[in-house]
PDB file of C-alpha atoms and ligand atoms in Angstrom:
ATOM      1  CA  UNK T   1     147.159  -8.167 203.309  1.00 95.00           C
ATOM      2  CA  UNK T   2     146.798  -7.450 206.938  1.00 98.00           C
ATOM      3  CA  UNK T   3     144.410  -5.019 208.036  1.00 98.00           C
ATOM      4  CA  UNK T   4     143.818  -2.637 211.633  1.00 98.00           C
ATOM      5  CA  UNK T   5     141.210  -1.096 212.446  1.00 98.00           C
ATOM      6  CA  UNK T   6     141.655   2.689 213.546  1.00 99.00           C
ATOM      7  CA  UNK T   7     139.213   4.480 216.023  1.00 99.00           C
ATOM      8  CA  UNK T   8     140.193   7.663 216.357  1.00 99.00           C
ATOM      9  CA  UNK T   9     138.471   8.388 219.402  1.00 99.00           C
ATOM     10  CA  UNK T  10     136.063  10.897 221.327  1.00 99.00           C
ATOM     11  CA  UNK T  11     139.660  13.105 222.329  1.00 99.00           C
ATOM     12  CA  UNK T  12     140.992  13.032 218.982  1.00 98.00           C
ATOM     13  CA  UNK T  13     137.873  14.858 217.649  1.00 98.00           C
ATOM     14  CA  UNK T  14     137.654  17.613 220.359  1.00 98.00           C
ATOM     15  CA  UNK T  15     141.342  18.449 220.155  1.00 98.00           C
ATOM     16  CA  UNK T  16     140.941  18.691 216.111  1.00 98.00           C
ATOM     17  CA  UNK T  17     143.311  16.372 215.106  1.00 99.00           C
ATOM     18  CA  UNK T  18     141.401  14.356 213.225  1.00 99.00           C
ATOM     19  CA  UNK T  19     143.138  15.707 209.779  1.00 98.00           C
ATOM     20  CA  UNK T  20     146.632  15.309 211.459  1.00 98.00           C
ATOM     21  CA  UNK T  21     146.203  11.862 212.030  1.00 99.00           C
ATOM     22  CA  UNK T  22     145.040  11.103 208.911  1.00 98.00           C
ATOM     23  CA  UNK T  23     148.075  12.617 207.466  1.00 98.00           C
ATOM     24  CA  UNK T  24     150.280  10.266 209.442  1.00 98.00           C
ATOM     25  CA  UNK T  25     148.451   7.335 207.875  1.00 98.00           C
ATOM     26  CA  UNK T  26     148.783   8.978 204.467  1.00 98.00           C
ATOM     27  CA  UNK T  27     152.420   9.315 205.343  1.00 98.00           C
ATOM     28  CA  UNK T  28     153.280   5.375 206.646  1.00 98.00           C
ATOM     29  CA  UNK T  29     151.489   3.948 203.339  1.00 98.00           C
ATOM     30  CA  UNK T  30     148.261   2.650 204.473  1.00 98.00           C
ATOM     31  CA  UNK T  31     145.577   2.368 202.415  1.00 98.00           C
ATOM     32  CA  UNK T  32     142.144   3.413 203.426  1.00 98.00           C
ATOM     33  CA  UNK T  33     139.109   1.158 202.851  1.00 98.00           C
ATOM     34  CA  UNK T  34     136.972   2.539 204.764  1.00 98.00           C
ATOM     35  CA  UNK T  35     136.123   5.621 206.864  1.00 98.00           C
ATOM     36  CA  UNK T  36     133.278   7.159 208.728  1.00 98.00           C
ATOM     37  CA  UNK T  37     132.248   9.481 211.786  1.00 98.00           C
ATOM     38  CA  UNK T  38     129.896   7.452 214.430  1.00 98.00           C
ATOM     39  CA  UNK T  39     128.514   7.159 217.636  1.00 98.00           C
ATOM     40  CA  UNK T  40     128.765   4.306 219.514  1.00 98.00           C
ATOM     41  CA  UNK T  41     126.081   3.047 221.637  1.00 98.00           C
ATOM     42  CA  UNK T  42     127.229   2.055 225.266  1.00 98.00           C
ATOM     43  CA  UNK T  43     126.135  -1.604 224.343  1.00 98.00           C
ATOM     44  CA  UNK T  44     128.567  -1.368 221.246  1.00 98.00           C
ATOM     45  CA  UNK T  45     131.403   0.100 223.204  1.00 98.00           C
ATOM     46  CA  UNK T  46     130.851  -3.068 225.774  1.00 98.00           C
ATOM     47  CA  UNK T  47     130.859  -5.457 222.763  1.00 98.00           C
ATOM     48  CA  UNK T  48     133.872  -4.057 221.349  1.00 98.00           C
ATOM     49  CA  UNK T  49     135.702  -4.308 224.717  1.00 98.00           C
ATOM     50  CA  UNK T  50     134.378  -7.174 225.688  1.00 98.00           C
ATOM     51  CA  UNK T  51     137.744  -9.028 226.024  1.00 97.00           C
ATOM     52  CA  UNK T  52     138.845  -6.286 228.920  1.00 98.00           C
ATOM     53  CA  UNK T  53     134.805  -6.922 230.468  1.00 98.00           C
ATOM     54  CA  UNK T  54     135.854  -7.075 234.483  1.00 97.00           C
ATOM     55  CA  UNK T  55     138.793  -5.198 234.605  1.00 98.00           C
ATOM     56  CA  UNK T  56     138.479  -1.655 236.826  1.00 98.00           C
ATOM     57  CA  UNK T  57     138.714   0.386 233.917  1.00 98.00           C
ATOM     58  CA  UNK T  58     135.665  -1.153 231.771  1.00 98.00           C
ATOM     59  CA  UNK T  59     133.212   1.219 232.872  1.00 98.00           C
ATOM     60  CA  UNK T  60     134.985   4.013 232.624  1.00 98.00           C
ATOM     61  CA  UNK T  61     135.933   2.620 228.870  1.00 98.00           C
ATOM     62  CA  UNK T  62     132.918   2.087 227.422  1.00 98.00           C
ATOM     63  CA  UNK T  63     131.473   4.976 229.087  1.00 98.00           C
ATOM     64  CA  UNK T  64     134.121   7.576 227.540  1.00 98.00           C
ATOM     65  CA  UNK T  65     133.723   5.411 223.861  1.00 98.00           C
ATOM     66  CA  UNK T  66     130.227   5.599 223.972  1.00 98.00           C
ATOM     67  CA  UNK T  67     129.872   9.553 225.118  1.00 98.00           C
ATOM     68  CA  UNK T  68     130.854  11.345 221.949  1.00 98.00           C
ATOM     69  CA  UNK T  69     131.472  10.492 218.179  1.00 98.00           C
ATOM     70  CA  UNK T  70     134.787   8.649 217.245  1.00 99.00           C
ATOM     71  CA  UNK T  71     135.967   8.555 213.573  1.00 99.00           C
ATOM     72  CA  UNK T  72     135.956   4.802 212.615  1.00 99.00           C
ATOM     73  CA  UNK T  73     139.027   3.819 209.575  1.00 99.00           C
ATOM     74  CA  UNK T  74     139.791   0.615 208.237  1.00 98.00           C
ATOM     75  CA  UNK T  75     143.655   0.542 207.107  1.00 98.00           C
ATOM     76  CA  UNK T  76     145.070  -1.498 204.856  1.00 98.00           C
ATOM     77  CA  UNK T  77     148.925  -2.381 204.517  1.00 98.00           C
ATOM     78  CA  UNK T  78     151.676  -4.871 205.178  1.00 98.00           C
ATOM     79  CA  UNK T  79     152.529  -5.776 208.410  1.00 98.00           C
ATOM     80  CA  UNK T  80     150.021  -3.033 209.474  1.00 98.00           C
ATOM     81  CA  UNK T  81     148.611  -4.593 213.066  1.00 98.00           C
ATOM     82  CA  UNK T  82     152.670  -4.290 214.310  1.00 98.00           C
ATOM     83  CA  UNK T  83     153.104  -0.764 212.344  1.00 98.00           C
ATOM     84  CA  UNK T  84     150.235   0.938 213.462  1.00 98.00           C
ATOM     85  CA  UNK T  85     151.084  -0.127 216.864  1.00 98.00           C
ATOM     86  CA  UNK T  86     154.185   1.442 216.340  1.00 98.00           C
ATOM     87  CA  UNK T  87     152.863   4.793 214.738  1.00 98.00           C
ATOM     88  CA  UNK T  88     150.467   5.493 218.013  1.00 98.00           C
ATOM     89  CA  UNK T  89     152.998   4.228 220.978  1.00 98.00           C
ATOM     90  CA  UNK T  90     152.023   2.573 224.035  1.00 98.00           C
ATOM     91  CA  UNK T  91     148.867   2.682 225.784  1.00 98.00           C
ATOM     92  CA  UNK T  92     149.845   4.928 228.569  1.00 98.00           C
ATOM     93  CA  UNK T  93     150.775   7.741 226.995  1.00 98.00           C
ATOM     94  CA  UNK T  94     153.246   8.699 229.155  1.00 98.00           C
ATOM     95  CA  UNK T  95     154.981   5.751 228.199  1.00 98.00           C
ATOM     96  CA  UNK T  96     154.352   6.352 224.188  1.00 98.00           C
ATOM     97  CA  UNK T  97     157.896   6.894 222.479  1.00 98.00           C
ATOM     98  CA  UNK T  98     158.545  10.381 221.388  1.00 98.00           C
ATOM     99  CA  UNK T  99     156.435  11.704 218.058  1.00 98.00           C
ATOM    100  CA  UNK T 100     154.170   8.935 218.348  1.00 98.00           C
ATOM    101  CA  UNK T 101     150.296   9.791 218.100  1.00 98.00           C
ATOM    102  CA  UNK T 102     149.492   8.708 221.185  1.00 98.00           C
ATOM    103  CA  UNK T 103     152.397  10.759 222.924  1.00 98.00           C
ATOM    104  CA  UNK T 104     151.438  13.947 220.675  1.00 98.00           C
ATOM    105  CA  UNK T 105     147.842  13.722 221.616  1.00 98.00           C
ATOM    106  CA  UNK T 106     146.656  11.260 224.565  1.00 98.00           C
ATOM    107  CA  UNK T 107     145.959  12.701 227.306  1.00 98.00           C
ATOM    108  CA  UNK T 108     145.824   9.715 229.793  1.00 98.00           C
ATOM    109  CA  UNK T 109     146.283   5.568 230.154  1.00 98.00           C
ATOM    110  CA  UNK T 110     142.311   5.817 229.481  1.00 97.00           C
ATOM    111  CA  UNK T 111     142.001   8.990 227.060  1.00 98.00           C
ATOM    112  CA  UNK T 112     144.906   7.829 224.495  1.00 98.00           C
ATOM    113  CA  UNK T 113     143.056   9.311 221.291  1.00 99.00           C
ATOM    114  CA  UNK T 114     143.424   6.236 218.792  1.00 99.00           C
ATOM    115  CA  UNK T 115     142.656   2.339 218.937  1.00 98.00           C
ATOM    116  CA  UNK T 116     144.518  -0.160 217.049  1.00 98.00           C
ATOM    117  CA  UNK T 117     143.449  -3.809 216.526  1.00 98.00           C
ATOM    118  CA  UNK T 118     146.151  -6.605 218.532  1.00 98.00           C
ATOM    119  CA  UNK T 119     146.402  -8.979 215.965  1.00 98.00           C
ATOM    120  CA  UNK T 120     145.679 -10.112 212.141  1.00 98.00           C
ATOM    121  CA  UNK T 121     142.874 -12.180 213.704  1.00 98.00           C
ATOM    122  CA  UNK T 122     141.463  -9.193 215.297  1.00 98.00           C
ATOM    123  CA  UNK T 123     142.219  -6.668 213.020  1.00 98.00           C
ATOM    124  CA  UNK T 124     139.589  -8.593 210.375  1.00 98.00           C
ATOM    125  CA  UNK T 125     137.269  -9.123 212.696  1.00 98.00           C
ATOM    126  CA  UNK T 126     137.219  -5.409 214.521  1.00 98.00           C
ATOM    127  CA  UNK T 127     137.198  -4.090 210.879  1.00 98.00           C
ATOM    128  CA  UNK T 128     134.469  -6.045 209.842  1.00 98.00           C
ATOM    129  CA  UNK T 129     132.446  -4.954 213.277  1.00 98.00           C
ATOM    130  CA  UNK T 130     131.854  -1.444 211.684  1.00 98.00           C
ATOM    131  CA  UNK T 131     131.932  -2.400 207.649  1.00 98.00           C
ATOM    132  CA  UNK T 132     130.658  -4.046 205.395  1.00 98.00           C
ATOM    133  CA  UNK T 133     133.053  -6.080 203.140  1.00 96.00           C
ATOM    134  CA  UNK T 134     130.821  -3.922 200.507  1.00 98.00           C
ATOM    135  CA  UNK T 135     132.203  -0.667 201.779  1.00 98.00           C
ATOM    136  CA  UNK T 136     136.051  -2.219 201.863  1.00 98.00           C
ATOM    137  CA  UNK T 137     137.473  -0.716 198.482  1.00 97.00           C
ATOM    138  CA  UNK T 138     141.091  -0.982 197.936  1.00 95.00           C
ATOM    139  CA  UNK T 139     142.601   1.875 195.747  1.00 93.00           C
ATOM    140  CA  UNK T 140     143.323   0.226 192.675  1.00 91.00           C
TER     141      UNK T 140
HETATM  142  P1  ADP D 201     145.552  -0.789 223.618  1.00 60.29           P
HETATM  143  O1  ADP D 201     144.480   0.199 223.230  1.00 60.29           O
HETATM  144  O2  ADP D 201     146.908  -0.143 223.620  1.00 60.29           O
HETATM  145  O3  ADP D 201     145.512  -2.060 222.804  1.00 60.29           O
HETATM  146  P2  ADP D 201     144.369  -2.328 225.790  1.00 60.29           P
HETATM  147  O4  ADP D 201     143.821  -3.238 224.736  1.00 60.29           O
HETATM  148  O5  ADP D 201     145.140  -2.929 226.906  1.00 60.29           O
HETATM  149  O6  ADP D 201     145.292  -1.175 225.143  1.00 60.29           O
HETATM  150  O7  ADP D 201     143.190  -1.498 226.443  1.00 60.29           O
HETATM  151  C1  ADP D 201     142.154  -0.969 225.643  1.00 60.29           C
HETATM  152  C2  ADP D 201     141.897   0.463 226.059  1.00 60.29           C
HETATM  153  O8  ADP D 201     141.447   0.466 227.408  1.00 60.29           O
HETATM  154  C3  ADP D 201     143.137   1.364 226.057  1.00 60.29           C
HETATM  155  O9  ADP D 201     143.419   1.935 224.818  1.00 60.29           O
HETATM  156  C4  ADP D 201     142.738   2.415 227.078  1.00 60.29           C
HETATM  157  O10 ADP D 201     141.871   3.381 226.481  1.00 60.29           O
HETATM  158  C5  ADP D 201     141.940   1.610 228.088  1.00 60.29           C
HETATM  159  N1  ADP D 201     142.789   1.157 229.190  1.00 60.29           N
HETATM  160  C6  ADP D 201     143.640   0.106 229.194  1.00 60.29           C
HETATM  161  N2  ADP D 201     144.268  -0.026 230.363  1.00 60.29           N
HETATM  162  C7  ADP D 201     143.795   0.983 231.142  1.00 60.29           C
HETATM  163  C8  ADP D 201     144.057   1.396 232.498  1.00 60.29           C
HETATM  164  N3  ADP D 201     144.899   0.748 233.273  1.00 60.29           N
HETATM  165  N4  ADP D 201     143.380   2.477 232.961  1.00 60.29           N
HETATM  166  C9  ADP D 201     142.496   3.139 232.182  1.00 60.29           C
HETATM  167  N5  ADP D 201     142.206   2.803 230.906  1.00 60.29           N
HETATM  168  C10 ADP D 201     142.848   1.742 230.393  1.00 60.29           C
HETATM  169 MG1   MG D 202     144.142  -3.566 222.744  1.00 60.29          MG
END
């Protein structure tokens, strides 16, 4: 079963939508294995990132990921890198179809309040980043 990781991140938590987006995820199926609140270190938020390290944006990336907490859930579901892509929209908000989280909540191209892994690939390996295979318990 393919899994995504979610970050919900440092905007989601100061506009309080934290419960709302959960409910969407609730709503499209997915299971969750995991969840917790965090802070990421600025050295985790370059790890994590890594892949965009020398683009213009980087600093300002890591820098925003790293400066408050972000809620950190591994989902669980078929298909669910390409359907949680779906349920948050593009990247640029302002681009994000209509009722999509990202165009409910993001704010800008940089401050888009959730993350969601690219690939199957990347989805294991971003997951297993935060958690422990230990703390990965399906529902039944
Ligand atoms: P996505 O999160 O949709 O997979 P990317 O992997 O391309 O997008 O980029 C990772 C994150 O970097 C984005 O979610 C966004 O927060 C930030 N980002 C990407 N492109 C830009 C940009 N042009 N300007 C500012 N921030 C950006
Ligand atoms: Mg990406």
């Amino acid at each position: 079963m393919e899994r995504t990781l979610c970050i919900i991140k440092p905007d989601g938590l100061d506009s309080g939508v934290v419960g709302k987006i959960i409910t969407r995820i609730e709503e499209e199926g997915f299971t969750i294995l995991a969840m917790k609140r965090a802070r990421m270190s600025r050295a985790v938020a370059e790890h994590f990132y890594a892949v965009h390290k020398g683009r213009p944006f980087f600093d300002d990336l890591t820098a925003y990921m790293s400066s408050a907490p972000v809620v950190l859930i591994a989902l669980e579901r078929e298909n669910a890198i390409a359907h949680w892509r779906k349920l948050i929209g593009a990247t640029d908000p302002a681009e994000a179809d209509e009722g999509t989280i990202r165009d409910l909540y993001g704010r800008s191209r940089g401050v888009n309040t959730v993350h969601g892994s690219d690939s199957p690939e990347n989805g294991r390996i971003e997951v297993s980043e935060f958690f422990s295979e230990a703390e990965l318990i399906q529902q039944r």
